[in-house]
Short mmCIF file of C-alpha atoms in Angstrom, two decimals:
data_model
loop_
_atom_site.label_atom_id
_atom_site.label_comp_id
_atom_site.label_asym_id
_atom_site.label_seq_id
_atom_site.Cartn_x
_atom_site.Cartn_y
_atom_site.Cartn_z
CA MET A 261 -31.38 53.68 31.49
CA ARG A 262 -32.70 57.01 29.41
CA LEU A 263 -35.50 56.81 31.95
CA GLN A 264 -34.87 60.64 33.37
CA GLN A 265 -34.50 62.19 29.67
CA ILE A 266 -37.91 60.49 28.61
CA LEU A 267 -39.43 61.54 32.05
CA LYS A 268 -38.00 65.30 30.99
CA GLU A 269 -38.85 65.37 27.05
CA LYS A 270 -42.56 64.05 27.47
CA LYS A 271 -43.49 66.41 30.52
CA ILE A 272 -44.74 63.38 32.98
CA SER A 273 -44.52 62.42 36.29
CA GLN A 274 -43.82 59.99 38.27
CA ALA A 275 -46.81 59.54 39.98
CA GLU A 276 -48.57 59.43 36.07
CA LEU A 277 -45.70 57.20 35.46
CA SER A 278 -47.00 55.23 38.32
CA ARG A 279 -50.29 55.16 36.96
CA ARG A 280 -49.71 54.55 33.02
CA SER A 281 -47.35 51.09 33.78
CA GLY A 282 -48.73 50.36 36.96
CA ILE A 283 -45.24 50.52 39.19
CA ALA A 284 -45.45 51.48 42.49
CA ARG A 285 -43.63 55.31 42.74
CA ASN A 286 -41.29 54.53 44.74
CA SER A 287 -40.37 51.65 42.58
CA ILE A 288 -39.79 54.73 40.15
CA SER A 289 -37.91 56.85 41.93
CA ASP A 290 -35.39 53.77 43.10
CA TYR A 291 -34.98 53.26 38.91
CA LEU A 292 -34.32 57.99 38.89
CA LYS A 293 -31.46 57.71 41.44
CA GLY A 294 -29.62 54.64 40.49
CA LYS A 295 -30.79 52.70 43.50
CA TYR A 296 -32.33 49.28 41.54
CA GLU A 297 -31.98 48.59 38.07
CA ALA A 298 -35.46 48.27 36.74
CA LYS A 299 -35.55 44.65 35.36
CA GLN A 300 -36.53 43.40 32.30
CA ASP A 301 -40.80 43.16 32.67
CA LYS A 302 -40.39 46.64 34.43
CA VAL A 303 -38.57 47.88 31.24
CA TYR A 304 -41.09 46.74 29.04
CA LEU A 305 -44.25 47.90 30.86
CA ILE A 306 -41.84 51.59 31.51
CA ALA A 307 -41.07 51.37 28.04
CA LYS A 308 -44.78 50.47 26.94
CA ALA A 309 -46.09 53.30 28.43
CA LEU A 310 -43.49 55.63 27.16
CA ASN A 311 -44.23 54.61 23.81
CA VAL A 312 -40.86 54.14 23.70
CA SER A 313 -38.95 50.83 22.46
CA GLU A 314 -36.87 48.82 24.84
CA GLY A 315 -33.36 49.03 22.93
CA TRP A 316 -33.63 52.38 23.61
CA LEU A 317 -34.64 52.73 26.94
CA MET A 318 -31.92 50.49 28.12
CA GLY A 319 -29.71 52.55 26.73
CA PHE A 320 -28.62 50.98 23.47
CA ASP A 321 -28.41 53.40 19.99
CA VAL A 322 -31.41 52.32 18.12
CA SER A 323 -34.88 54.17 17.40
CA PRO A 324 -36.39 55.05 20.41
CA GLU A 325 -39.83 54.35 17.84
CA ARG A 326 -42.34 51.91 19.72
CA SER A 327 -43.37 48.19 17.74
CA ASN A 328 -46.40 47.31 17.92
CA SER A 329 -44.97 43.67 18.98
CA LEU A 330 -43.59 42.64 22.34
CA VAL A 331 -41.24 41.80 23.23
CA TYR A 332 -40.05 37.83 23.00
CA GLU A 333 -38.38 35.65 25.53
CA THR A 334 -35.95 32.99 23.38
CA SER A 335 -34.22 32.21 26.29
CA PRO A 336 -33.67 33.20 30.35
CA GLU A 337 -31.02 34.24 29.26
CA ARG A 338 -31.36 36.05 25.35
CA LEU A 339 -34.50 38.18 24.69
CA ILE A 340 -34.98 40.01 21.22
CA PHE A 341 -37.12 43.24 21.11
CA PRO A 342 -37.82 43.83 17.72
CA GLU A 343 -38.02 47.18 16.78
CA LYS A 344 -38.92 47.63 13.69
CA ASP A 345 -39.65 44.96 10.43
CA GLU A 346 -36.23 45.41 9.50
CA GLN A 347 -33.96 45.63 12.99
CA VAL A 348 -33.83 43.14 15.49
CA ILE A 349 -32.09 43.51 18.97
CA ASN A 350 -30.94 39.94 20.46
CA ALA A 351 -29.55 40.41 23.62
CA ILE A 352 -27.81 38.07 26.24
CA LYS A 353 -27.67 38.37 30.11
CA ILE A 354 -24.26 39.19 31.79
CA PRO A 355 -23.61 40.00 35.45
CA VAL A 356 -23.67 43.51 36.82
CA LEU A 357 -20.67 44.15 38.87
CA SER A 358 -20.30 47.53 41.23
CA LYS A 359 -16.84 46.68 41.29
CA ILE A 360 -13.97 44.27 40.68
CA SER A 361 -12.00 43.45 44.18
CA ALA A 362 -8.63 42.04 44.05
CA GLY A 363 -7.96 38.58 46.04
CA LEU A 364 -11.48 37.42 44.52
CA PRO A 365 -12.80 35.95 41.84
CA ILE A 366 -14.52 38.26 39.23
CA TYR A 367 -18.03 36.98 39.26
CA SER A 368 -18.39 36.20 43.31
CA GLU A 369 -21.03 38.01 45.16
CA GLN A 370 -19.78 40.49 46.43
CA ASN A 371 -19.50 41.69 42.87
CA ILE A 372 -22.32 41.22 41.27
CA ILE A 373 -25.37 43.78 41.83
CA GLU A 374 -27.77 42.87 39.46
CA HIS A 375 -27.86 41.31 35.81
CA ALA A 376 -28.32 43.82 32.80
CA PHE A 377 -28.25 42.23 28.57
CA MET A 378 -25.81 43.42 25.98
CA PRO A 379 -26.22 43.12 22.17
CA ALA A 380 -25.64 40.21 21.22
CA TYR A 381 -24.05 41.55 17.58
CA LEU A 382 -20.79 42.17 20.08
CA GLU A 383 -20.68 38.72 21.70
CA LYS A 384 -17.54 37.06 19.79
CA PRO A 385 -17.70 33.46 19.96
CA GLY A 386 -15.96 31.96 23.05
CA LYS A 387 -16.17 35.17 24.92
CA GLU A 388 -16.82 36.47 28.38
CA TYR A 389 -18.47 39.32 28.83
CA PHE A 390 -19.83 41.80 32.15
CA TYR A 391 -20.82 45.13 32.60
CA LEU A 392 -19.14 46.90 35.58
CA LYS A 393 -21.13 49.82 36.65
CA VAL A 394 -19.44 53.58 36.54
CA SER A 395 -17.84 54.70 39.62
CA GLY A 396 -16.34 58.27 40.07
CA ASP A 397 -14.95 60.94 38.36
CA SER A 398 -12.14 59.96 36.72
CA MET A 399 -13.44 58.76 33.15
CA ASP A 400 -16.46 61.11 33.19
CA LYS A 401 -15.59 62.76 29.62
CA GLU A 402 -15.90 59.08 29.17
CA PHE A 403 -18.85 58.23 30.64
CA LYS A 404 -20.61 58.79 33.68
CA GLU A 405 -20.96 57.69 37.27
CA GLY A 406 -24.17 55.27 36.79
CA ASP A 407 -23.21 53.82 33.49
CA LEU A 408 -22.68 50.20 32.58
CA VAL A 409 -19.04 49.51 30.53
CA LEU A 410 -19.41 46.10 29.12
CA ILE A 411 -16.51 44.38 29.42
CA GLU A 412 -15.19 41.34 27.29
CA LYS A 413 -12.57 39.61 30.23
CA ASP A 414 -9.21 38.55 30.11
CA CYS A 415 -8.85 40.91 26.59
CA PRO A 416 -5.38 42.01 25.55
CA ILE A 417 -5.64 45.60 26.29
CA GLU A 418 -3.79 47.59 23.48
CA SER A 419 -2.17 50.39 23.72
CA GLY A 420 -4.58 52.95 23.49
CA GLN A 421 -7.60 51.25 24.38
CA ILE A 422 -9.99 51.56 27.14
CA GLY A 423 -9.72 48.71 29.56
CA VAL A 424 -10.09 47.30 33.18
CA VAL A 425 -6.89 46.27 35.30
CA ILE A 426 -5.50 45.66 38.49
CA ILE A 427 -2.12 47.29 39.63
CA ASN A 428 -0.69 45.17 43.07
CA GLY A 429 -3.30 43.66 44.08
CA TYR A 430 -5.78 46.52 44.31
CA ASN A 431 -9.53 46.52 43.66
CA ALA A 432 -9.63 47.44 39.71
CA THR A 433 -9.65 50.61 37.91
CA VAL A 434 -10.99 51.91 34.48
CA LYS A 435 -8.71 53.46 32.55
CA ARG A 436 -7.41 54.76 29.26
CA VAL A 437 -3.68 52.26 28.66
CA ARG A 438 -0.41 53.12 26.82
CA TYR A 439 2.34 51.59 26.84
CA GLN A 440 5.79 53.79 26.52
CA ASP A 441 9.48 51.71 26.35
CA ASP A 442 9.48 49.22 29.70
CA LYS A 443 6.45 51.74 31.23
CA ILE A 444 2.21 51.40 31.84
CA LEU A 445 0.79 54.19 31.33
CA LEU A 446 -2.84 54.80 33.36
CA LEU A 447 -4.29 58.20 32.11
CA PRO A 448 -7.52 59.43 33.47
CA GLU A 449 -10.70 61.16 31.90
CA SER A 450 -11.66 63.74 33.11
CA ASN A 451 -13.00 67.15 34.24
CA ASN A 452 -11.71 67.46 37.31
CA PRO A 453 -8.09 68.12 37.22
CA GLU A 454 -6.91 66.18 40.45
CA HIS A 455 -7.25 62.93 38.89
CA LEU A 456 -3.62 62.77 37.00
CA PRO A 457 -1.91 59.77 35.48
CA GLN A 458 -0.52 56.54 36.81
CA THR A 459 2.65 55.04 35.18
CA TYR A 460 3.91 51.90 36.44
CA THR A 461 7.20 49.68 35.49
CA MET A 462 7.85 46.03 35.26
CA ASP A 463 8.08 46.29 39.09
CA ASP A 464 4.65 46.46 39.53
CA THR A 465 2.24 43.42 39.46
CA VAL A 466 -0.16 44.72 36.93
CA ARG A 467 -3.63 42.10 35.99
CA CYS A 468 -5.31 43.45 32.63
CA VAL A 469 -8.82 42.09 33.89
CA GLY A 470 -10.87 43.23 29.79
CA LYS A 471 -11.13 45.72 27.42
CA VAL A 472 -13.89 47.53 27.52
CA VAL A 473 -15.68 47.50 24.19
CA SER A 474 -19.00 50.01 24.73
CA VAL A 475 -21.22 51.59 26.60
CA GLN A 476 -24.78 51.87 28.35
CA LYS A 477 -25.22 55.42 28.77
CA PHE A 478 -27.80 57.00 31.74
CA TYR A 479 -29.29 60.14 31.88
#
């Protein structure tokens, strides 16, 4: 969510946002700290209070300008965000994972921390999607801690693409993947020099969970 960014730009305090939106100040503080993600009804109230569009506030690449229209819920899993007369965002509710633990189903209760919405135009028929919440700085040139990367599940990762992989039964990692002869290289894209490329061979067990297709950035 771009909450911190817009509060700074508009010079609005947490207390003032609480007054305008009717949301408890401690909840707003939790959203800013990344402790919790705002649910859809709260996103609407915050966006209305700040006079920005829900889609922009959630991190989508759309105009921040707000329409007078409300958010229309077409089903519990799908929402439409009317941004402008000529621009409508259809969104789909999907799980957000804090991690992918080896040996557990991807959508196990231990992994899912909440749900969020992805733009429907990114959906391919018959495909499954989930968000993975970024932790750490091994890919901070591409996305920061707390960002949500959108993963297309069970999608082949081509050389040069960023994907989620599980190596030798350990928890999943997000890296740029390159294939070199019979080797698999996992490449960090980090400002931290401690993160180095990792090389694996055919003797290693490599499971491709899916590829990154988009990211919701939070500021």
